[in-house]
C-alpha cells in the first residue's frame, strides 16, 4: 500500500534536512509522497528505511529497462488507467515476429520503417525471436538479429535453447519470454543468472497470477507478463484486467508491463493485426508484436501512439526552421504558418499535394493554432520578422514572395512594414484550398 506524507514523516529523522531546509523534514516527506523527489535524496535516513519507503512509494506498475545503448527502452511505471488523469509514462513498443525461416523476408520491411515525426524517431523497436525446435538454428537466428540494432525478445520455453541463445546475446539485455507454469523455476534461475527480464505466460489469468506470484516467491521480480490469450477477446480482457488489478486494485503481483502477440491471434491477416495493434495501443500493450510491419502499417500506428503518449496539456510542436517542400530551392516562394503539429501536417500535406516547390517557414508560436497564436501575440508581424532575422531568411532565400495564412490576413500590412521588399500574399482561409491556390500562383 502506498504511503502518505504523514506516514513517511513518521519514518523520517527529525533533523535539519539539507534538501528541504525544514527542521522537521515535513516538506521533504510531502514531496516524496507526491513523487516529486526520490527518497534516496534524504541524507539522514538509514538504508533499511530507504528500501522500505522506496518499495512503498514505487508506482503500482514496476518500471523496467531492457536493451542497451541506442536500443535501451523503458517499460511500465504507469500510475493511472486513463490518459486524461495523468500523462502516461512509457510509450508502448512495436515489434515483429521472426523465426529462422522467415527472418530474411521480414527484416527488410523492418529496416524500411524509419522516419522523424515531431522530433521523435519512429522505427520498429523490437525483434521477437521465435524458437521452432532447432537449437542450432535458433542460436544462428539470434546472431543475425544482433546485427540489426533492435531490442530483442527470446520467445523460447526450452531452457537449454534459451541458455544457448543467452550465451550469445545476454549483454544486449533481451527479454527472455519463456516462463510457464511448468518451467518457471529453471527459467527464473536462468534469467536471474543472466540479468535479463523474464516474460511469463500461462493458459489463463488465474494461472498467470499464480505463476507470477511463484516467481516472485523465488526472489525475482524483473518480469513482463505475456497476456496473449487464445482469442482476440481473451487477449483484450487479459490486458485490461491485468492493468486494472495493478493500478486500480494496487495488486503488485500483476504490476508489470505486458506483451501482446498479435501473430498468435490474427495469424496471416495483416489488416486485422494493424487494427488490433491500434486497439492495444489504447488498452494496454506495453510491447505489441506483429507478423510484419510495413511502412504503410507503421504510419497510422506510430501517429496514434505519439498522440496517446504525450502530455495532453502540452501542445505537440514541430521544430522552427525552413522546410523545403517539393524540391524547393532558394528561388522558390515562401509560406509560413504556426508550429502546432496538426496545423503543420495539414498545411504541409496540402502544399505537397500541389506539387509546387515552396519553402515552408515555421516560427515558434507556442504550439498554438493560427488564430489562438495570433490572439496570444505568438504569431505576429513582429515575431515573424524576428524569426526572419534569427534564421537569416533573406541570406538563405532569394525569393521575396511570402504566403501567410488566410485567417491571419490582418498581418499583411504590418508584415509589409516589418519586411520591406517582400511581397506578402494571403492564402485561402482553409488548407483544402491550397492546392488550387498554389497552382494558380505558379501559373
Short mmCIF file of C-alpha atoms in Angstrom, two decimals:
data_model
loop_
_atom_site.label_atom_id
_atom_site.label_comp_id
_atom_site.label_asym_id
_atom_site.label_seq_id
_atom_site.Cartn_x
_atom_site.Cartn_y
_atom_site.Cartn_z
CA UNK A 1 0.00 0.00 0.00
CA UNK A 2 1.34 3.45 -0.92
CA UNK A 3 2.42 5.66 1.96
CA UNK A 4 1.11 9.16 2.53
CA UNK A 5 3.18 12.17 3.51
CA UNK A 6 2.42 11.75 7.22
CA UNK A 7 3.42 8.07 7.11
CA UNK A 8 6.77 9.00 5.55
CA UNK A 9 7.18 11.76 8.12
CA UNK A 10 6.98 9.18 10.93
CA UNK A 11 9.95 7.31 9.41
CA UNK A 12 11.98 10.43 8.58
CA UNK A 13 14.66 11.66 11.04
CA UNK A 14 13.78 14.96 12.73
CA UNK A 15 16.94 16.81 11.74
CA UNK A 16 17.70 19.91 9.73
CA UNK A 17 17.32 18.40 6.25
CA UNK A 18 19.80 19.60 3.61
CA UNK A 19 17.27 19.01 0.84
CA UNK A 20 14.29 20.97 2.15
CA UNK A 21 15.74 23.08 4.97
CA UNK A 22 12.86 22.10 7.26
CA UNK A 23 13.93 21.00 10.76
CA UNK A 24 11.03 18.51 10.88
CA UNK A 25 11.50 17.25 7.30
CA UNK A 26 7.74 17.52 6.72
CA UNK A 27 8.29 19.34 3.42
CA UNK A 28 10.62 16.59 2.27
CA UNK A 29 8.16 13.89 3.32
CA UNK A 30 5.32 15.52 1.39
CA UNK A 31 7.48 15.86 -1.72
CA UNK A 32 8.35 12.17 -1.55
CA UNK A 33 4.69 11.24 -1.17
CA UNK A 34 3.83 13.31 -4.23
CA UNK A 35 6.58 11.67 -6.26
CA UNK A 36 8.39 14.98 -6.72
CA UNK A 37 11.66 13.80 -5.17
CA UNK A 38 13.15 10.31 -4.62
CA UNK A 39 13.53 9.08 -1.05
CA UNK A 40 17.23 8.40 -1.74
CA UNK A 41 17.84 12.17 -1.60
CA UNK A 42 17.43 12.18 2.18
CA UNK A 43 20.97 12.24 3.66
CA UNK A 44 19.86 11.16 7.15
CA UNK A 45 17.71 8.07 6.54
CA UNK A 46 19.05 4.56 7.06
CA UNK A 47 19.42 2.18 4.13
CA UNK A 48 16.72 -0.11 5.55
CA UNK A 49 14.26 2.77 5.86
CA UNK A 50 15.09 3.92 2.32
CA UNK A 51 14.46 0.42 0.97
CA UNK A 52 11.13 0.18 2.77
CA UNK A 53 9.95 3.58 1.60
CA UNK A 54 11.25 3.11 -1.95
CA UNK A 55 9.14 -0.01 -2.35
CA UNK A 56 6.09 1.56 -0.70
CA UNK A 57 6.20 4.72 -2.82
CA UNK A 58 7.09 3.00 -6.12
CA UNK A 59 4.48 3.09 -8.91
CA UNK A 60 1.98 0.21 -8.77
CA UNK A 61 3.38 -0.93 -12.12
CA UNK A 62 7.10 -1.58 -11.95
CA UNK A 63 9.36 0.43 -14.25
CA UNK A 64 11.84 -1.79 -16.10
CA UNK A 65 14.52 -1.36 -18.75
CA UNK A 66 15.74 -3.76 -21.41
CA UNK A 67 18.15 -3.47 -24.29
CA UNK A 68 21.37 -1.44 -24.18
CA UNK A 69 22.70 1.78 -25.68
CA UNK A 70 20.53 3.04 -28.54
CA UNK A 71 18.26 0.02 -28.18
CA UNK A 72 17.51 0.55 -24.48
CA UNK A 73 13.83 1.06 -23.70
CA UNK A 74 11.79 1.67 -20.56
CA UNK A 75 8.58 -0.23 -19.87
CA UNK A 76 5.93 0.28 -17.21
CA UNK A 77 5.98 2.87 -14.46
CA UNK A 78 2.33 3.73 -15.10
CA UNK A 79 0.17 5.08 -12.29
CA UNK A 80 -3.20 5.72 -13.96
CA UNK A 81 -5.55 3.88 -16.29
CA UNK A 82 -6.59 6.85 -18.38
CA UNK A 83 -4.62 9.50 -20.23
CA UNK A 84 -6.88 12.32 -19.06
CA UNK A 85 -6.00 11.53 -15.44
CA UNK A 86 -2.26 11.90 -15.90
CA UNK A 87 0.26 11.67 -18.72
CA UNK A 88 1.34 8.10 -19.40
CA UNK A 89 4.96 7.38 -18.52
CA UNK A 90 6.37 4.86 -21.05
CA UNK A 91 5.00 4.57 -24.56
CA UNK A 92 4.40 1.11 -25.98
CA UNK A 93 6.88 -0.52 -28.33
CA UNK A 94 6.21 -2.23 -31.66
CA UNK A 95 7.94 -5.45 -32.63
CA UNK A 96 7.97 -8.01 -35.42
CA UNK A 97 7.90 -11.79 -35.02
CA UNK A 98 10.78 -13.52 -36.79
CA UNK A 99 11.98 -17.11 -36.94
CA UNK A 100 14.84 -18.95 -38.70
CA UNK A 101 12.73 -19.49 -41.81
CA UNK A 102 11.19 -16.01 -42.14
CA UNK A 103 13.93 -13.69 -40.87
CA UNK A 104 15.30 -12.56 -44.23
CA UNK A 105 11.84 -11.80 -45.65
CA UNK A 106 10.67 -9.76 -42.68
CA UNK A 107 13.82 -7.89 -41.72
CA UNK A 108 13.71 -5.93 -44.99
CA UNK A 109 10.35 -4.39 -44.06
CA UNK A 110 11.60 -3.69 -40.54
CA UNK A 111 14.55 -1.70 -41.88
CA UNK A 112 12.32 0.42 -44.15
CA UNK A 113 10.26 1.76 -41.25
CA UNK A 114 12.35 4.74 -40.14
CA UNK A 115 11.31 8.39 -40.14
CA UNK A 116 11.12 11.51 -37.98
CA UNK A 117 7.84 12.95 -36.73
CA UNK A 118 7.70 15.94 -34.40
CA UNK A 119 11.20 15.35 -33.10
CA UNK A 120 10.74 11.62 -32.48
CA UNK A 121 12.45 8.83 -34.42
CA UNK A 122 9.81 6.32 -35.49
CA UNK A 123 11.00 2.78 -36.16
CA UNK A 124 10.21 -0.83 -35.30
CA UNK A 125 11.96 -1.17 -31.96
CA UNK A 126 11.80 -4.90 -31.20
CA UNK A 127 12.53 -8.24 -32.86
CA UNK A 128 10.71 -11.21 -31.31
CA UNK A 129 12.80 -14.33 -32.00
CA UNK A 130 10.64 -17.44 -32.03
CA UNK A 131 12.13 -20.84 -31.21
CA UNK A 132 10.99 -23.59 -33.61
CA UNK A 133 12.66 -26.64 -32.09
CA UNK A 134 16.14 -26.45 -33.61
CA UNK A 135 18.62 -25.11 -31.05
CA UNK A 136 21.47 -24.56 -33.51
CA UNK A 137 19.21 -22.69 -35.94
CA UNK A 138 17.89 -20.59 -33.07
CA UNK A 139 21.37 -19.54 -31.98
CA UNK A 140 22.16 -18.54 -35.56
CA UNK A 141 18.93 -16.52 -35.67
CA UNK A 142 19.98 -14.67 -32.52
CA UNK A 143 23.38 -13.89 -34.04
CA UNK A 144 21.76 -12.48 -37.20
CA UNK A 145 19.29 -10.40 -35.19
CA UNK A 146 22.12 -8.93 -33.11
CA UNK A 147 23.37 -7.14 -36.21
CA UNK A 148 20.22 -5.11 -36.80
CA UNK A 149 20.30 -2.67 -33.86
CA UNK A 150 16.98 -3.69 -32.33
CA UNK A 151 15.98 -4.73 -28.83
CA UNK A 152 15.38 -8.48 -28.65
CA UNK A 153 12.81 -10.82 -27.15
CA UNK A 154 13.69 -14.51 -26.95
CA UNK A 155 10.38 -16.35 -27.20
CA UNK A 156 11.59 -19.73 -26.04
CA UNK A 157 10.25 -22.13 -23.40
CA UNK A 158 13.08 -24.64 -23.91
CA UNK A 159 15.58 -23.95 -21.13
CA UNK A 160 18.58 -25.44 -22.97
CA UNK A 161 17.90 -23.45 -26.15
CA UNK A 162 17.26 -20.30 -24.13
CA UNK A 163 20.57 -20.74 -22.28
CA UNK A 164 22.43 -21.20 -25.55
CA UNK A 165 20.78 -18.09 -27.02
CA UNK A 166 21.58 -16.03 -23.94
CA UNK A 167 25.22 -17.07 -24.16
CA UNK A 168 25.20 -15.09 -27.43
CA UNK A 169 23.06 -12.08 -26.52
CA UNK A 170 22.87 -11.67 -22.72
CA UNK A 171 24.97 -8.50 -22.89
CA UNK A 172 22.28 -6.95 -25.12
CA UNK A 173 19.79 -7.37 -22.24
CA UNK A 174 16.92 -9.05 -24.11
CA UNK A 175 13.65 -10.23 -22.60
CA UNK A 176 13.54 -13.99 -22.08
CA UNK A 177 9.86 -14.68 -22.73
CA UNK A 178 9.78 -18.32 -21.70
CA UNK A 179 8.43 -18.84 -18.17
CA UNK A 180 5.30 -21.01 -17.91
CA UNK A 181 3.57 -22.85 -15.03
CA UNK A 182 5.65 -25.90 -15.94
CA UNK A 183 9.16 -24.44 -16.22
CA UNK A 184 9.16 -21.18 -14.24
CA UNK A 185 11.77 -22.33 -11.70
CA UNK A 186 14.54 -23.07 -14.18
CA UNK A 187 13.62 -20.06 -16.33
CA UNK A 188 13.72 -17.77 -13.30
CA UNK A 189 17.15 -19.11 -12.36
CA UNK A 190 18.38 -18.58 -15.93
CA UNK A 191 17.01 -15.02 -16.17
CA UNK A 192 18.46 -14.13 -12.77
CA UNK A 193 21.86 -15.56 -13.66
CA UNK A 194 21.98 -13.65 -16.95
CA UNK A 195 20.46 -10.44 -15.57
CA UNK A 196 17.60 -10.20 -18.08
CA UNK A 197 13.86 -9.57 -17.83
CA UNK A 198 11.72 -12.69 -17.69
CA UNK A 199 8.50 -12.98 -19.67
CA UNK A 200 5.72 -15.01 -18.05
CA UNK A 201 2.81 -16.67 -19.86
CA UNK A 202 0.04 -19.07 -18.86
CA UNK A 203 -3.18 -20.55 -20.29
CA UNK A 204 -5.43 -18.17 -18.30
CA UNK A 205 -5.29 -15.26 -15.89
CA UNK A 206 -5.53 -17.39 -12.76
CA UNK A 207 -2.55 -19.47 -13.85
CA UNK A 208 -0.67 -16.33 -14.89
CA UNK A 209 -1.24 -14.80 -11.46
CA UNK A 210 -0.16 -17.94 -9.62
CA UNK A 211 2.95 -18.37 -11.79
CA UNK A 212 3.94 -14.72 -11.34
CA UNK A 213 3.47 -14.99 -7.57
CA UNK A 214 5.56 -18.17 -7.52
CA UNK A 215 8.42 -16.46 -9.41
CA UNK A 216 8.25 -13.52 -7.00
CA UNK A 217 8.49 -16.07 -4.20
CA UNK A 218 11.77 -17.21 -5.70
CA UNK A 219 13.07 -13.66 -5.27
CA UNK A 220 12.88 -12.49 -8.88
CA UNK A 221 10.72 -9.50 -9.77
CA UNK A 222 12.07 -8.25 -13.11
CA UNK A 223 9.10 -9.61 -15.03
CA UNK A 224 6.99 -8.92 -18.10
CA UNK A 225 3.56 -10.55 -18.45
CA UNK A 226 2.57 -12.08 -21.79
CA UNK A 227 -1.19 -11.54 -21.76
CA UNK A 228 -1.81 -13.08 -25.20
CA UNK A 229 -4.80 -15.41 -24.99
CA UNK A 230 -6.39 -17.94 -27.31
CA UNK A 231 -8.63 -15.34 -28.98
CA UNK A 232 -8.80 -11.59 -29.52
CA UNK A 233 -11.48 -11.37 -26.85
CA UNK A 234 -9.40 -13.26 -24.29
CA UNK A 235 -6.31 -11.16 -25.03
CA UNK A 236 -8.22 -7.90 -24.74
CA UNK A 237 -9.78 -8.97 -21.44
CA UNK A 238 -6.43 -10.13 -20.10
CA UNK A 239 -4.67 -6.85 -20.96
CA UNK A 240 -7.35 -4.76 -19.26
CA UNK A 241 -7.76 -6.94 -16.17
CA UNK A 242 -4.01 -7.11 -15.55
CA UNK A 243 -3.69 -3.33 -15.83
CA UNK A 244 -6.74 -2.66 -13.66
CA UNK A 245 -5.58 -5.11 -11.00
CA UNK A 246 -2.25 -3.32 -10.80
CA UNK A 247 -3.34 0.30 -11.00
CA UNK A 248 -6.82 0.30 -9.51
CA UNK A 249 -6.64 -2.59 -7.02
CA UNK A 250 -2.93 -1.98 -6.25
CA UNK A 251 -2.13 -5.67 -6.66
CA UNK A 252 1.61 -5.66 -7.35
CA UNK A 253 1.60 -9.31 -8.45
CA UNK A 254 0.14 -8.00 -11.71
CA UNK A 255 2.14 -4.77 -11.54
CA UNK A 256 4.34 -5.46 -14.56
CA UNK A 257 4.43 -4.39 -18.23
CA UNK A 258 2.69 -6.60 -20.77
CA UNK A 259 3.34 -8.31 -24.09
CA UNK A 260 0.63 -8.79 -26.72
CA UNK A 261 1.49 -11.04 -29.66
CA UNK A 262 -0.99 -10.38 -32.49
CA UNK A 263 0.69 -13.01 -34.66
CA UNK A 264 -0.89 -15.65 -32.43
CA UNK A 265 -4.46 -14.37 -32.54
CA UNK A 266 -4.65 -12.97 -36.09
CA UNK A 267 -2.07 -15.02 -37.97
CA UNK A 268 -1.69 -14.17 -41.66
CA UNK A 269 -4.14 -11.25 -41.61
CA UNK A 270 -2.07 -8.05 -41.88
CA UNK A 271 -5.09 -5.74 -41.93
CA UNK A 272 -6.58 -7.32 -38.82
CA UNK A 273 -3.26 -7.17 -36.98
CA UNK A 274 -2.92 -3.47 -37.77
CA UNK A 275 -6.44 -2.78 -36.49
CA UNK A 276 -5.81 -4.79 -33.34
CA UNK A 277 -2.49 -3.06 -32.79
CA UNK A 278 -4.28 0.30 -32.66
CA UNK A 279 -6.65 -1.14 -30.05
CA UNK A 280 -3.85 -2.44 -27.86
CA UNK A 281 -2.01 0.88 -28.05
CA UNK A 282 -5.00 2.15 -26.10
CA UNK A 283 -5.70 -0.94 -23.95
CA UNK A 284 -2.89 -1.79 -22.79
CA UNK A 285 0.02 -3.47 -24.57
CA UNK A 286 3.47 -2.43 -23.41
CA UNK A 287 5.03 -4.37 -26.29
CA UNK A 288 2.87 -5.14 -29.32
CA UNK A 289 4.18 -7.85 -31.63
CA UNK A 290 3.06 -8.38 -35.23
CA UNK A 291 4.00 -10.75 -38.05
CA UNK A 292 5.20 -7.80 -40.09
CA UNK A 293 5.11 -4.02 -40.15
CA UNK A 294 5.28 -2.26 -43.48
CA UNK A 295 5.72 1.48 -43.85
CA UNK A 296 2.00 1.80 -44.63
CA UNK A 297 1.09 -0.05 -41.42
CA UNK A 298 3.55 1.92 -39.31
CA UNK A 299 2.39 5.43 -40.24
CA UNK A 300 -1.03 5.33 -38.53
CA UNK A 301 0.18 3.24 -35.60
CA UNK A 302 3.10 5.49 -34.73
CA UNK A 303 0.92 8.58 -35.17
CA UNK A 304 -1.67 7.14 -32.79
CA UNK A 305 1.00 6.20 -30.26
CA UNK A 306 2.50 9.66 -30.31
CA UNK A 307 -0.91 11.24 -29.73
CA UNK A 308 -1.70 8.94 -26.80
CA UNK A 309 1.68 9.02 -25.08
CA UNK A 310 2.26 12.76 -25.00
CA UNK A 311 1.22 15.25 -22.34
CA UNK A 312 -2.32 16.40 -23.24
CA UNK A 313 -1.62 19.72 -21.53
CA UNK A 314 1.41 20.43 -23.70
CA UNK A 315 0.78 21.04 -27.40
CA UNK A 316 2.74 18.96 -29.88
CA UNK A 317 5.09 21.25 -31.78
CA UNK A 318 7.41 20.95 -34.74
CA UNK A 319 10.86 22.50 -34.65
CA UNK A 320 11.15 26.05 -36.02
CA UNK A 321 13.04 26.21 -39.29
CA UNK A 322 12.87 26.11 -43.08
CA UNK A 323 11.09 23.08 -44.58
CA UNK A 324 11.77 22.74 -48.30
CA UNK A 325 8.79 21.01 -49.93
CA UNK A 326 8.56 19.54 -53.42
CA UNK A 327 12.25 20.12 -54.07
CA UNK A 328 12.15 23.81 -53.20
CA UNK A 329 15.28 25.90 -53.77
CA UNK A 330 16.36 29.40 -52.74
CA UNK A 331 14.36 30.78 -55.69
CA UNK A 332 11.09 29.14 -54.56
CA UNK A 333 8.38 31.20 -52.83
CA UNK A 334 7.96 31.03 -49.06
CA UNK A 335 4.91 30.22 -46.97
CA UNK A 336 4.56 30.49 -43.21
CA UNK A 337 2.32 29.06 -40.53
CA UNK A 338 2.44 28.17 -36.83
CA UNK A 339 4.39 25.36 -35.17
CA UNK A 340 1.30 23.50 -33.90
CA UNK A 341 1.91 19.94 -35.18
CA UNK A 342 -1.60 19.38 -36.50
CA UNK A 343 -1.56 22.65 -38.43
CA UNK A 344 1.90 21.88 -39.81
CA UNK A 345 0.95 18.44 -41.09
CA UNK A 346 -2.29 19.65 -42.67
CA UNK A 347 -0.66 22.63 -44.37
CA UNK A 348 2.48 20.80 -45.47
CA UNK A 349 0.38 17.92 -46.78
CA UNK A 350 -1.72 20.21 -48.96
CA UNK A 351 1.36 22.09 -50.17
CA UNK A 352 2.99 18.80 -51.13
CA UNK A 353 -0.16 17.74 -52.97
CA UNK A 354 0.05 20.87 -55.07
CA UNK A 355 3.42 19.77 -56.44
CA UNK A 356 4.66 23.38 -56.41
CA UNK A 357 8.09 23.92 -54.82
CA UNK A 358 7.74 26.08 -51.69
CA UNK A 359 9.81 26.84 -48.59
CA UNK A 360 7.57 26.43 -45.55
CA UNK A 361 8.82 28.70 -42.74
CA UNK A 362 7.88 27.61 -39.22
CA UNK A 363 8.47 30.03 -36.36
CA UNK A 364 7.96 29.49 -32.63
CA UNK A 365 4.27 30.22 -31.99
CA UNK A 366 3.94 28.43 -28.67
CA UNK A 367 2.36 25.33 -30.21
CA UNK A 368 -0.96 27.11 -30.78
CA UNK A 369 -3.24 27.12 -33.80
CA UNK A 370 -3.15 30.16 -36.11
CA UNK A 371 -5.94 32.22 -34.55
CA UNK A 372 -5.03 31.28 -30.97
CA UNK A 373 -1.38 32.13 -31.57
CA UNK A 374 -2.36 35.44 -33.20
CA UNK A 375 -4.67 36.33 -30.29
CA UNK A 376 -1.91 35.49 -27.80
CA UNK A 377 0.65 37.57 -29.67
CA UNK A 378 2.71 34.49 -30.53
CA UNK A 379 2.09 34.75 -34.28
CA UNK A 380 2.51 38.40 -35.21
CA UNK A 381 4.36 40.56 -37.68
CA UNK A 382 6.98 41.19 -35.02
CA UNK A 383 7.50 37.51 -34.19
CA UNK A 384 7.73 36.58 -37.87
CA UNK A 385 10.20 39.39 -38.55
CA UNK A 386 12.27 38.29 -35.56
CA UNK A 387 12.29 34.73 -36.91
CA UNK A 388 13.48 36.01 -40.30
CA UNK A 389 16.46 37.72 -38.64
CA UNK A 390 17.34 34.79 -36.38
CA UNK A 391 17.24 32.31 -39.27
CA UNK A 392 18.84 34.70 -41.80
CA UNK A 393 15.98 34.00 -44.22
CA UNK A 394 16.96 36.81 -46.59
CA UNK A 395 20.50 35.44 -46.77
CA UNK A 396 19.33 31.91 -47.48
CA UNK A 397 16.38 32.58 -49.82
CA UNK A 398 16.40 34.81 -52.88
CA UNK A 399 12.65 34.77 -53.48
CA UNK A 400 10.72 37.62 -51.90
CA UNK A 401 7.23 36.11 -52.03
CA UNK A 402 5.76 35.21 -48.62
CA UNK A 403 2.40 33.43 -48.33
CA UNK A 404 0.60 33.87 -44.99
CA UNK A 405 -2.47 32.01 -43.63
CA UNK A 406 -5.80 33.40 -44.77
CA UNK A 407 -7.04 33.60 -41.19
CA UNK A 408 -4.08 35.86 -40.39
CA UNK A 409 -4.73 38.23 -43.30
CA UNK A 410 -4.75 41.10 -40.79
CA UNK A 411 -0.95 40.75 -40.62
CA UNK A 412 -0.43 41.69 -44.27
CA UNK A 413 0.01 45.44 -43.74
CA UNK A 414 2.23 45.07 -40.67
CA UNK A 415 4.42 42.49 -42.40
CA UNK A 416 4.92 44.78 -45.38
CA UNK A 417 6.29 47.36 -42.94
CA UNK A 418 8.40 44.86 -40.96
CA UNK A 419 9.72 43.08 -44.07
CA UNK A 420 10.36 45.75 -46.71
CA UNK A 421 10.85 44.35 -50.17
CA UNK A 422 8.72 41.27 -49.53
CA UNK A 423 5.53 40.58 -51.46
CA UNK A 424 3.01 39.42 -48.84
CA UNK A 425 0.39 37.07 -50.32
CA UNK A 426 -2.72 35.98 -48.41
CA UNK A 427 -3.61 32.29 -48.78
CA UNK A 428 -7.14 30.80 -48.56
CA UNK A 429 -8.76 30.51 -45.15
CA UNK A 430 -8.84 26.70 -45.35
CA UNK A 431 -5.89 24.42 -46.14
CA UNK A 432 -8.02 22.47 -48.62
CA UNK A 433 -7.83 25.45 -50.97
CA UNK A 434 -4.04 25.47 -51.06
CA UNK A 435 -3.63 23.02 -53.95
CA UNK A 436 -5.55 25.16 -56.46
CA UNK A 437 -4.14 28.35 -54.94
CA UNK A 438 -0.52 27.23 -55.36
CA UNK A 439 -1.07 26.00 -58.92
CA UNK A 440 -2.77 29.28 -59.87
CA UNK A 441 0.05 31.23 -58.21
CA UNK A 442 2.67 29.33 -60.19
CA UNK A 443 0.79 29.91 -63.43
#
